[in-house]
Structure formats: C-alpha cells, structure tokens
Short mmCIF file of C-alpha atoms in Angstrom, two decimals:
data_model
loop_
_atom_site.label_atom_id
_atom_site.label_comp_id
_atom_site.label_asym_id
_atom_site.label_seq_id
_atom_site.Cartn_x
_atom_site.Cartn_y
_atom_site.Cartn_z
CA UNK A 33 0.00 0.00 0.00
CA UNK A 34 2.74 2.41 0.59
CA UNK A 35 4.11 1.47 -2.81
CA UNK A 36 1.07 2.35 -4.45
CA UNK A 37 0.72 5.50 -2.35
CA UNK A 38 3.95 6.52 -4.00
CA UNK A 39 3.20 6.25 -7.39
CA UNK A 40 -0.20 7.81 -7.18
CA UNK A 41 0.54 10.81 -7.91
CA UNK A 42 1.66 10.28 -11.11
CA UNK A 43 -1.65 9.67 -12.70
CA UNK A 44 -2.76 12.33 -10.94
CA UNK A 45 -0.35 14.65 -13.26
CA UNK A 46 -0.54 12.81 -15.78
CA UNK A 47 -4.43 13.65 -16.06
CA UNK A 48 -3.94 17.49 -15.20
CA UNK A 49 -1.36 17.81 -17.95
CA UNK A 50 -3.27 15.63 -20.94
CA UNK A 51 -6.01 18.76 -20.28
CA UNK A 52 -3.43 21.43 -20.25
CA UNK A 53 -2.97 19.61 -23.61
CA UNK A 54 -6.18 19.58 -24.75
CA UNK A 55 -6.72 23.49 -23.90
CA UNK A 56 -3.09 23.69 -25.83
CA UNK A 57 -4.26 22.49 -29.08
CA UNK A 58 -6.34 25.17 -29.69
CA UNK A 59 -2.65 27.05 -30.48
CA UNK A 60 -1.97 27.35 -34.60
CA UNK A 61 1.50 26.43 -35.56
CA UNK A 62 3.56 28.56 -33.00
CA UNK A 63 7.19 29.72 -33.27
CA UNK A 64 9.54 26.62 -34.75
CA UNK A 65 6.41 24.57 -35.01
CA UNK A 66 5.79 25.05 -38.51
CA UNK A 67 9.27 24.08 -39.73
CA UNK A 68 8.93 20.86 -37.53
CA UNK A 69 5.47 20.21 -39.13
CA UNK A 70 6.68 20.56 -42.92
CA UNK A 71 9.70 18.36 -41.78
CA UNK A 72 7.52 15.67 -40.40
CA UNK A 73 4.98 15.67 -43.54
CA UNK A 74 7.96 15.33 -45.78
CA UNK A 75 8.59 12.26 -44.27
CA UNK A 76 5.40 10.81 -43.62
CA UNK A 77 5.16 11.34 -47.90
CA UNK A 78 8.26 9.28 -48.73
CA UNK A 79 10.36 12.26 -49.20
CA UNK A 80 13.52 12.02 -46.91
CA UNK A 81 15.16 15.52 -47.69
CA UNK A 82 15.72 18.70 -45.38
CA UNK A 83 13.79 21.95 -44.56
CA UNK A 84 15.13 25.13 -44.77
CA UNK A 85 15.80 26.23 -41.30
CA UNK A 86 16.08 22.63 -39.82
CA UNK A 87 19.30 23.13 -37.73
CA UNK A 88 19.26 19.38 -36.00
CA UNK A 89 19.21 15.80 -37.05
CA UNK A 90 16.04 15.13 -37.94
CA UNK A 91 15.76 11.90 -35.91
CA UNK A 92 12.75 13.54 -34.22
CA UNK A 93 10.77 14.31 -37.00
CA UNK A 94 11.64 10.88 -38.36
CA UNK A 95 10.48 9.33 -35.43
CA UNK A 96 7.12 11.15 -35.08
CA UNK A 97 6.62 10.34 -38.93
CA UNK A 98 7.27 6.75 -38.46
CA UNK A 99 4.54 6.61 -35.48
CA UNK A 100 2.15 9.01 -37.25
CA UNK A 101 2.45 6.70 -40.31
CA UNK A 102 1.94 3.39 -37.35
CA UNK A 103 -1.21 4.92 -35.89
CA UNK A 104 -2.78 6.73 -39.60
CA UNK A 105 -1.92 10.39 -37.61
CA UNK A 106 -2.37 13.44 -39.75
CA UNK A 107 -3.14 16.33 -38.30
CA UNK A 108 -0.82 19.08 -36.04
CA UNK A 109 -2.62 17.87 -32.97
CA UNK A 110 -2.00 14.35 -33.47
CA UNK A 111 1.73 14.82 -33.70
CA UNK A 112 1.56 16.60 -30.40
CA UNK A 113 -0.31 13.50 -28.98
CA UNK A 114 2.62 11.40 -30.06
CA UNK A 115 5.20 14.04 -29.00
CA UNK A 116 3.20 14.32 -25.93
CA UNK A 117 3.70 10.66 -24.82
CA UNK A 118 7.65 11.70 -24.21
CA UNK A 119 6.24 13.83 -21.45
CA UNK A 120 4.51 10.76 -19.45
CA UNK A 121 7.98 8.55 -19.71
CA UNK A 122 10.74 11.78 -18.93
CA UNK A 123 8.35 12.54 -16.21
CA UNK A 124 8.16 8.96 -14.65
CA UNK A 125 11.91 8.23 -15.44
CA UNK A 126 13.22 11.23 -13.48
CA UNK A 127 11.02 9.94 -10.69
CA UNK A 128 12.84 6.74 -10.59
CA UNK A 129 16.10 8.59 -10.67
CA UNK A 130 15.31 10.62 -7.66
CA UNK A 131 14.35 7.38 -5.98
CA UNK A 132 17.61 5.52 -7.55
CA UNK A 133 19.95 8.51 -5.78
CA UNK A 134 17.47 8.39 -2.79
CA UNK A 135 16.78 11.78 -2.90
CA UNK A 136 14.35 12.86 -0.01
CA UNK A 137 11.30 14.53 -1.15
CA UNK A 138 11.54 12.85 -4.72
CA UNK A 139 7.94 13.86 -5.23
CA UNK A 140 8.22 17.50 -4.77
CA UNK A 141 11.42 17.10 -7.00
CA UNK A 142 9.19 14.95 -9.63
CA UNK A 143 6.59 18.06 -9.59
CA UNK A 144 9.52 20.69 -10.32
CA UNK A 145 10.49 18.93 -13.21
CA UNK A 146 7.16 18.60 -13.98
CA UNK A 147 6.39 21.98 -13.81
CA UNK A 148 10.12 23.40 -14.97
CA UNK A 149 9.34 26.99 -16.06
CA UNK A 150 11.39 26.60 -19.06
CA UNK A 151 10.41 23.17 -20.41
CA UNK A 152 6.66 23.17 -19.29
CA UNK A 153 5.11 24.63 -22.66
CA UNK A 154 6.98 22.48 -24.85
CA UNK A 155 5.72 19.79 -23.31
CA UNK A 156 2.36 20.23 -25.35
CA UNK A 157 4.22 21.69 -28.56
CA UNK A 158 5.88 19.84 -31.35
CA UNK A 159 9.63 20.46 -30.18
CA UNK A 160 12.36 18.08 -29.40
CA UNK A 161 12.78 18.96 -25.69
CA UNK A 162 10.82 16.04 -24.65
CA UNK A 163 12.54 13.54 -27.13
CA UNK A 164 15.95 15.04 -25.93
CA UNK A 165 15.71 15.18 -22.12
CA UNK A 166 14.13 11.93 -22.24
CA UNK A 167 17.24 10.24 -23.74
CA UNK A 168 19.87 12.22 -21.68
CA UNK A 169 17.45 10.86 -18.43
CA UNK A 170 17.74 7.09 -20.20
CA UNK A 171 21.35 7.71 -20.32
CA UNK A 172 21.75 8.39 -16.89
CA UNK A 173 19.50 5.80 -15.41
CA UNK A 174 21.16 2.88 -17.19
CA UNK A 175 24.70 4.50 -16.15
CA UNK A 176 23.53 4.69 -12.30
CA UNK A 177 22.32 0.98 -12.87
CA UNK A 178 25.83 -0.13 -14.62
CA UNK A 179 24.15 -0.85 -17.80
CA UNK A 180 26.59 0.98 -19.82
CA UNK A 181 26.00 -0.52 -23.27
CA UNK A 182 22.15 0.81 -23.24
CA UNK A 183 24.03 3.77 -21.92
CA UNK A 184 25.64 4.52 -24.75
CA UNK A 185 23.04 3.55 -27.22
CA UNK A 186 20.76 6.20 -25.16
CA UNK A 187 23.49 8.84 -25.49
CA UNK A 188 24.30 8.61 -28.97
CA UNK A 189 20.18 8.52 -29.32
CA UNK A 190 20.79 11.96 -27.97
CA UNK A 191 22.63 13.59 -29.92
CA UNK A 192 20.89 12.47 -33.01
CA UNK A 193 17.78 14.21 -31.49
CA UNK A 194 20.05 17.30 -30.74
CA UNK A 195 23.26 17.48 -31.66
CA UNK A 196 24.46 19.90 -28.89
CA UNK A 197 23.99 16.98 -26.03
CA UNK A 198 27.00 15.28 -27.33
CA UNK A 199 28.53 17.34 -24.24
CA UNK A 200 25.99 15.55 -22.31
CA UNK A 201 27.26 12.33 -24.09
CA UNK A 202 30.77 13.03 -22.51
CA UNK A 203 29.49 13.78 -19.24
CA UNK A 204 28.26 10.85 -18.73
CA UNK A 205 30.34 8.81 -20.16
CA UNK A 206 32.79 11.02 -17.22
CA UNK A 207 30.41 10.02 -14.73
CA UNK A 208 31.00 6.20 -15.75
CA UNK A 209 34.49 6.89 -15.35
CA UNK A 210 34.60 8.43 -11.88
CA UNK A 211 32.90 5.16 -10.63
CA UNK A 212 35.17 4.98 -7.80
CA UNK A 213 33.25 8.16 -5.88
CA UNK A 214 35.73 10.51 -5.91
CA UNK A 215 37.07 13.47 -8.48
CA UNK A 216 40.35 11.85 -8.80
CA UNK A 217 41.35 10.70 -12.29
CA UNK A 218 43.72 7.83 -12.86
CA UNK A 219 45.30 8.22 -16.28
CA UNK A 220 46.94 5.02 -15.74
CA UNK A 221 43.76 2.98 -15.84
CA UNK A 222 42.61 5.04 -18.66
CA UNK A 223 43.67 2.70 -21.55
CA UNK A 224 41.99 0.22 -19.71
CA UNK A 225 38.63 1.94 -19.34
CA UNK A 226 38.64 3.31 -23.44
CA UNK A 227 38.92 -0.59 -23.92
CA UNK A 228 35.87 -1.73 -21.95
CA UNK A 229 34.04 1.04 -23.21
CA UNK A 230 35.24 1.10 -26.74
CA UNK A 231 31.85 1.59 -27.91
CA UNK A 232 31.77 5.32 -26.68
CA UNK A 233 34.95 6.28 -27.99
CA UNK A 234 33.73 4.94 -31.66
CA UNK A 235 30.81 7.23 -31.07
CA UNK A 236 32.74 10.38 -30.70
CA UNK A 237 34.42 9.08 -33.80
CA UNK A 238 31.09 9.01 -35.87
CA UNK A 239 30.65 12.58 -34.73
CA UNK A 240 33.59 13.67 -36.00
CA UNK A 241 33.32 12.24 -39.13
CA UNK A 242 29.41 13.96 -39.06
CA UNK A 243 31.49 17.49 -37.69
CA UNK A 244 33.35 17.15 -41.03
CA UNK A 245 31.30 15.68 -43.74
CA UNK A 246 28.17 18.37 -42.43
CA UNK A 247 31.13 21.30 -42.47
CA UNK A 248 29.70 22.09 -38.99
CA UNK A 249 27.46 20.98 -35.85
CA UNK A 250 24.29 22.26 -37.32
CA UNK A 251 22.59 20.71 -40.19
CA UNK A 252 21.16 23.81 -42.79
CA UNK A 253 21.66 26.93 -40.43
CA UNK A 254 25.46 27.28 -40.18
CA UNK A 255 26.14 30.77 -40.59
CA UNK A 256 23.49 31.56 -37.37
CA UNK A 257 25.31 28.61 -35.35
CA UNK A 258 28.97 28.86 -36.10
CA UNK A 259 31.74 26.28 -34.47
CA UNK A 260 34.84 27.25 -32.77
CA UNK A 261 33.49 30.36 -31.18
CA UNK A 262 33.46 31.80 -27.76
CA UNK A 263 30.11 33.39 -26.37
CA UNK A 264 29.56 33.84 -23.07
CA UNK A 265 26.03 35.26 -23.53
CA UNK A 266 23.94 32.10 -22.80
CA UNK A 267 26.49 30.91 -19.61
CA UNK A 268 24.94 34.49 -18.10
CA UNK A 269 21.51 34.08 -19.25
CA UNK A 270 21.40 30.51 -17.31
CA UNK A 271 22.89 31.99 -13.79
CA UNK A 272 20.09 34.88 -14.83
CA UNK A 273 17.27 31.77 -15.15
CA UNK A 274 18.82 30.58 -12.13
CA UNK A 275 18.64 33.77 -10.37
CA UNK A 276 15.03 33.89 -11.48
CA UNK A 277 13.58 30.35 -11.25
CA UNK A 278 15.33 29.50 -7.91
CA UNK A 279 14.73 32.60 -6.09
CA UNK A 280 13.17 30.64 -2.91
CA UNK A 281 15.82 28.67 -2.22
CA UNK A 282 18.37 31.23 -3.45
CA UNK A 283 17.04 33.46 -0.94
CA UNK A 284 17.81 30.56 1.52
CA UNK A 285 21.59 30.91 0.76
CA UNK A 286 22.00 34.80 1.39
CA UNK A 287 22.45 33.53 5.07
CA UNK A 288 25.44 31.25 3.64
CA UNK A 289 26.49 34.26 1.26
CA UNK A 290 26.51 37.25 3.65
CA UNK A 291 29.14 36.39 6.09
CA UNK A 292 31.10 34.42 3.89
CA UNK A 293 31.57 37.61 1.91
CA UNK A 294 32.30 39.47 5.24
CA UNK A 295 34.85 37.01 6.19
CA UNK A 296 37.03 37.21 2.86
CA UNK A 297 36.60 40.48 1.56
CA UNK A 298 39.48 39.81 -0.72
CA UNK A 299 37.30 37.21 -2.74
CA UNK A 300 35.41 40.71 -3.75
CA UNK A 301 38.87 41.97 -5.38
CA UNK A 302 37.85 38.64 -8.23
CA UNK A 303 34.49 39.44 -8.27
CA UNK A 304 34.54 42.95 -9.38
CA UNK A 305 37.22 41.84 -12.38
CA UNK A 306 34.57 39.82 -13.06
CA UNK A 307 32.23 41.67 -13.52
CA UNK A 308 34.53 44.21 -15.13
CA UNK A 309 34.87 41.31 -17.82
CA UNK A 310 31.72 40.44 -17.90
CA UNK A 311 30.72 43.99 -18.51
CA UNK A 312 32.69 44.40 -21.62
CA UNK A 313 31.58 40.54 -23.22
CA UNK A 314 28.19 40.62 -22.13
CA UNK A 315 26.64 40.91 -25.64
CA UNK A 316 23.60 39.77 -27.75
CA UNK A 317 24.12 40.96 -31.28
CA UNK A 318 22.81 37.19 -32.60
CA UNK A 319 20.33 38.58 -35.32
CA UNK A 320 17.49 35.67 -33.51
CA UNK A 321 17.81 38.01 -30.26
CA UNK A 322 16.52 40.77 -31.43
CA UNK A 323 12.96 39.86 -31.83
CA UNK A 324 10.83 41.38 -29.18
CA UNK A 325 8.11 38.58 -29.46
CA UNK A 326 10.58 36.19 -27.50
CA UNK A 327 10.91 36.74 -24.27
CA UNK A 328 13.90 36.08 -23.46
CA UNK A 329 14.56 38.41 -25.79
CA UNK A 330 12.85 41.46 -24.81
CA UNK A 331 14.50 40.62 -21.14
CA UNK A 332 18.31 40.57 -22.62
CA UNK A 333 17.35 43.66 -24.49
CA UNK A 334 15.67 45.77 -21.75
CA UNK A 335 19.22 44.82 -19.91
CA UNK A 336 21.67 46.15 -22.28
CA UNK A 337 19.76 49.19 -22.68
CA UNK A 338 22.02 50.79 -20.30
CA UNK A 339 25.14 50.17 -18.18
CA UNK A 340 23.09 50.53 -15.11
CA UNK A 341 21.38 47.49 -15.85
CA UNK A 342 24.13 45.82 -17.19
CA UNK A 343 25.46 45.67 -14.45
CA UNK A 344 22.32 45.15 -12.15
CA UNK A 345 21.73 42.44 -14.63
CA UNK A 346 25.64 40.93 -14.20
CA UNK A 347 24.95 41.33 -9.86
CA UNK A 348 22.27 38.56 -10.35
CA UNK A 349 24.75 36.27 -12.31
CA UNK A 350 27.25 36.76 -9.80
CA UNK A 351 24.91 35.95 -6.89
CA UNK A 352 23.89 33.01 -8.83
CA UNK A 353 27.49 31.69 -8.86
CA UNK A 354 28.04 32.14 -5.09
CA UNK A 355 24.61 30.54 -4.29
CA UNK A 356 25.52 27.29 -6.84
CA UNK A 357 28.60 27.61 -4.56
CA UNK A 358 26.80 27.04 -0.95
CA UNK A 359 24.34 24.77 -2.85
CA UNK A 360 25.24 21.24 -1.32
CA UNK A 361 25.30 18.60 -4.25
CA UNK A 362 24.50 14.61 -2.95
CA UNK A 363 27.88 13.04 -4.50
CA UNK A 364 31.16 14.66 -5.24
CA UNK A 365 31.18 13.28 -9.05
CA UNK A 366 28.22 15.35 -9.59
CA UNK A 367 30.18 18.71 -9.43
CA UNK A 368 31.78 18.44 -12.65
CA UNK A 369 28.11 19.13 -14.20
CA UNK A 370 29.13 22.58 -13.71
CA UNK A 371 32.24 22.66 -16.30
CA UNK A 372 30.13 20.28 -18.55
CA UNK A 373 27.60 22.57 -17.98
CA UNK A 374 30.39 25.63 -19.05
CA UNK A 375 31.43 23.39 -22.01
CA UNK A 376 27.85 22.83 -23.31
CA UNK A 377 27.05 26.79 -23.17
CA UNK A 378 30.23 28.71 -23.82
CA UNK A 379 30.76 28.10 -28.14
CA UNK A 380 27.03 29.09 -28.78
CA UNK A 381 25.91 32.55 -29.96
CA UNK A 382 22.73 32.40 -29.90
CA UNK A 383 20.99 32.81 -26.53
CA UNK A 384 18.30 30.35 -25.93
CA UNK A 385 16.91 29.22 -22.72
CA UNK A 386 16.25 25.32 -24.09
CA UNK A 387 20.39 25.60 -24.06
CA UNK A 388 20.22 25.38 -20.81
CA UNK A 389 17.93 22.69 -19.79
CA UNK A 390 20.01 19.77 -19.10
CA UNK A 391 21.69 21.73 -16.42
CA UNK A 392 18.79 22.58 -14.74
CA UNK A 393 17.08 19.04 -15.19
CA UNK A 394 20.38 17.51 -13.91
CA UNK A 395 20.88 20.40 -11.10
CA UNK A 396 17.53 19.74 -9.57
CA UNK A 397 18.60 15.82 -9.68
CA UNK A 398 21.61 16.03 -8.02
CA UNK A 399 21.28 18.82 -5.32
CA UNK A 400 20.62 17.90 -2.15
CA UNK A 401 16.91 18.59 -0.98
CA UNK A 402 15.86 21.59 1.38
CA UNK A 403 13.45 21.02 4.12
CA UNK A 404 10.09 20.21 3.27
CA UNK A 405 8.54 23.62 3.68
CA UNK A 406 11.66 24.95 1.29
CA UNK A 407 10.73 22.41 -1.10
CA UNK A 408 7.01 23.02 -1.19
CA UNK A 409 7.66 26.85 -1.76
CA UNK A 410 9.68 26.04 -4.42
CA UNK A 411 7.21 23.76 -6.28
CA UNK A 412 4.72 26.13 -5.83
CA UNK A 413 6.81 28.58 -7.20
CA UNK A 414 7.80 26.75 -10.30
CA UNK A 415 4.06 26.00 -10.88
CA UNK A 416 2.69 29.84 -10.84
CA UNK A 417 5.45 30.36 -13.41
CA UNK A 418 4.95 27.66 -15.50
CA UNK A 419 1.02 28.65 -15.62
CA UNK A 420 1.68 32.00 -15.98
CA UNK A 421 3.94 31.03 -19.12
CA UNK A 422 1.34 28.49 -20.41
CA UNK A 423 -0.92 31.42 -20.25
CA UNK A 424 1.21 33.64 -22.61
CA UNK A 425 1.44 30.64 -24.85
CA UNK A 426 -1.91 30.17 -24.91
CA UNK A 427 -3.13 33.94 -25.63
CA UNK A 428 0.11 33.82 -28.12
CA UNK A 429 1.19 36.76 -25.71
CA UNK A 430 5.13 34.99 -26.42
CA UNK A 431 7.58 32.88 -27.10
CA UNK A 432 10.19 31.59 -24.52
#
C-alpha cells in the first residue's frame, strides 16, 4: 500500500497535464512549429530531404513520422499526442532517478520537473525537448544501474535528437568513469577503461566524421550557429534563469552568502574583475535576439539598454554563482556538471533558454533537498510560473 501510495501521484499529473494539452491544441502552428510540421509531412510522404531552417538531425521528426504513419496520424494535434507521450515517460523516469539517488522529497522534486518553467510549454508543442531530455534521463538511469552498453546507445540517441547533447554524451560517459566516488582521475587505468568502453569512444568518432562531412554541428543553419566560437552570452543568461527560477531557495543561501563575503573580503577583489569582464563581453548581437516577441529576448534587451542594468543584470549572475557555490550537491562526481555545464554553453551565440535545460534538469537531480517547507515553496513557485507562461502561450502573448 505504501508502494502504491507513492506512485499515485503520477496519474494524478498525468491527467492534469493531458487537459493542459487539450486546452493547448487550440494554439496554430507557434514559433519553430511550422518548420517541424513541414519536416515531419515530408517524411510521412516518402520524401527524406531537409527543410530550410532545420538546424538538427532530424531523428525527431523521423520518429514522429514513423509513429504518425503506425497509428494513420495526420493532423498538427495528433503529432503533439505522439510528441506528448515523451512527457509521461521523462516525467516517470526522473522519478525513478530521484528514488535511484534516494533523494528525499523525490515527489516534490518529480513536480519541479514537472512543472520546470522553461520546459513546461513544450511539453504540449511539437519540439524536441521532450525527445531530448528523455534520452539524456535514459542515459543516466542505465549508467547509475551499470548498464553501460544501453548507456551509450541512449546517449548517442541523444545527440541524433540534438546534436548539442554530445557534451551531455561526454558527461556521462565522465560520470561512468569516476565510478570509484571521488574526483580523482587515474590516467593510468585510462587505456583500460577506453577498452571496456570502446563503444563510446567509436561514437565520438562518428561525430567527428558527421562534424566534417556536415562542415559544422548544425545541419542547414550554419552561418546563425557557427563552431569554434566563444560566447559567453547564454552561460549568463542561465545563472540569470537561475537567479530567477530559484529565487526561494536562493534566498535561503544569502544567510550562507553574507558572512562568507564578510569574512574574505578579498574574494570581492575577483568578483569585481569579473564583472569588469563580464561587462565588456556581455553581448547579444545574434540577429534571432533581437525579436521582441521572445521573451527572453525582450528581457536581454531591456538589460543592455544601459550600463546601469548591465550591471544590475551581471549582480544577479554573480549571486547566482556564489549561491551554486553554498548549494550542497548529494555526490562529489556530480560537481563536474558545472564545467560540462560551461562546455555545453560557452561556443554558442545564440541565446536560448532550451540551451540550458540539461543543467537545470540535472541540477535539480543532483542537489541535495531543502526542508520540506523549502521544497514546497519552491514547487509552488515553479508551478505559478509555469502557468503564468502556459498562459502567454496560450493567448500567443510569447515565445520563450
């Protein structure tokens, strides 16, 4: 009985967000949707060749196409059914995590993802978020479970859906190395490791040979996501998000913060060259960010109107670092998602929240809980903003 009363809730969710759904079909073709669409009814025709504007692998659209063609699915809403059914499993899976790294309060976790500000109205759209987090989640489970082989095959399934998770790929094939539960690396039993796990180092292979062949990570849009650059725009926008959609329990830290500062008032000598630095590279000048109708875009924008806030805008980045800093993770190997999470964001110029959403998927995973009461208030939280943004959606006030 106390199985079942644990799992109950899912159904529960499940049934609130199919009629979130239904209330979410009444959208037309919204933002990227109608470049997805075409994609998808290429296929489902016979015709296997790109869209303008298609930037990823279209292993999504393939995959939608294939069931479509399965269940005799025509229609927008229909692929947003099927798209849909990504939601139930990513939602369930991360559960299981939660309970796999017993996590206390692995419900109220289970409800933030559910309700995660910046993935929530994608969950009813035709997008690849759900495919993509889904996969990364799969990849992590069956690493936590030693199943490395469906690892992999989970991984690489990643990075077909989106070819920027191939960070993700390394990360956890890093977290399959650091097995032993500590940071330490042992180059001497490296050779030893590529060999049992071959199979991941013949992926990274493929990708190279994909890098090359494709004359760049993207598939058709190239010259708005060019390799081998250096942007630090989206790192700040995710310590802004983080400043934003964590401001309960980030306001739990400024008791951590506060004296710390106080008792090394020499730390503040780095922190004002960064933000010196950050001044100067703190840019958006990606011709996709200057669209007021995204809203990400007309909060980047109403920023670097002015140095004043520029800078008040750079503060909340800063306190975002020093609260991730006095945020207590539950194993030691999970601290190098921050420099995976650096990696992942760093050589991309165009700012886009959805950049960010393994980090804050995998953040919520691997942070230690607050108290219960924190918790709560921060599920709450997450669900006025995710309605509130389901709203806009809705009303086509936005995009994200």
């Amino acid at each position: 009985m106390k199985k079942f009363n644990k799992y109950i809730f899912l159904p529960i969710i499940f049934l609130l967000l199919f009629l979130l759904l239904i209330y979410a079909n009444k959208i037309p073709l919204y933002d990227d949707e109608p470049t997805h669409f075409a994609q998808i009814n290429l296929f489902l025709k016979g015709e296997y060749k790109l869209i303008e504007g298609i930037s990823i692998i279209p292993s999504f659209h393939f995959f939608i196409a294939r069931t479509a063609r399965l269940f005799g699915f025509r229609t927008l809403n229909q692929f947003r059914l099927i798209n849909f059914f990504f939601t139930f499993l990513n939602i369930t899976l991360f559960y299981l995590i939660t309970m796999k790294l017993k996590s206390s309060h692995s419900i109220l976790k289970t409800l933030q993802f559910t309700f995660l500000p910046i993935l929530f109205p994608y969950r009813f759209l035709l997008y690849a978020e759900n495919l993509s987090v889904l996969l990364i989640l799969l990849a992590l489970y069956c690493a936590l479970t030693g199943r490395k082989f469906t690892s992999f095959i989970f991984s690489s399934l990643s990075v077909l859906t989106k070819q920027t998770n191939i960070v993700w790929y390394l990360f956890i094939l890093f977290l399959i190395y650091l097995n032993n539960g500590s940071l330490k690396i042992n180059f001497r039993k490296l050779p030893e490791f590529m060999k049992n796990n071959w199979y991941f180092f013949f992926g990274l292979i493929f990708f190279g040979i994909f890098v090359v062949t494709n004359r760049g990570v993207a598939v058709l849009t190239q010259k708005m996501h060019p390799d081998f650059i250096i942007k630090p725009g989206n790192l700040y926008w995710m310590l802004f998000l983080f400043f934003i959609l964590f401001f309960p329990l980030n306001l739990k830290n400024i008791s951590a913060i506060k004296p710390f500062l106080l008792k090394n008032k020499k730390l503040l000598i780095p922190l004002f060259l960064f933000l010196f630095v950050a001044v100067i590279t703190f840019t958006s000048d990606h011709p996709w960010n200057q669209n007021p109708e995204h809203i990400r875009n007309r909060i980047i924008l109403f920023f670097m109107s002015n140095s004043f806030w520029k800078v008040i805008y750079l503060l909340t980045v800063i306190f975002s670092l020093l609260s991730l800093f006095f945020t207590e993770l539950i194993n030691i190997n999970y601290y190098w998602l921050y420099p995976f999470t650096f990696l992942s964001l760093i050589p991309i110029w165009l700012i886009e929240s959805r950049y960010s959403l393994p980090f804050f998927v995998l953040f919520n995973l691997f942070r230690k809980s607050a108290s219960g009461k924190k918790e709560l208030i921060q599920t709450v939280y997450f669900i006025i903003l995710s309605l509130l943004i389901y709203w806009g959606y809705l009303n086509q006030q936005f995009y994200l």
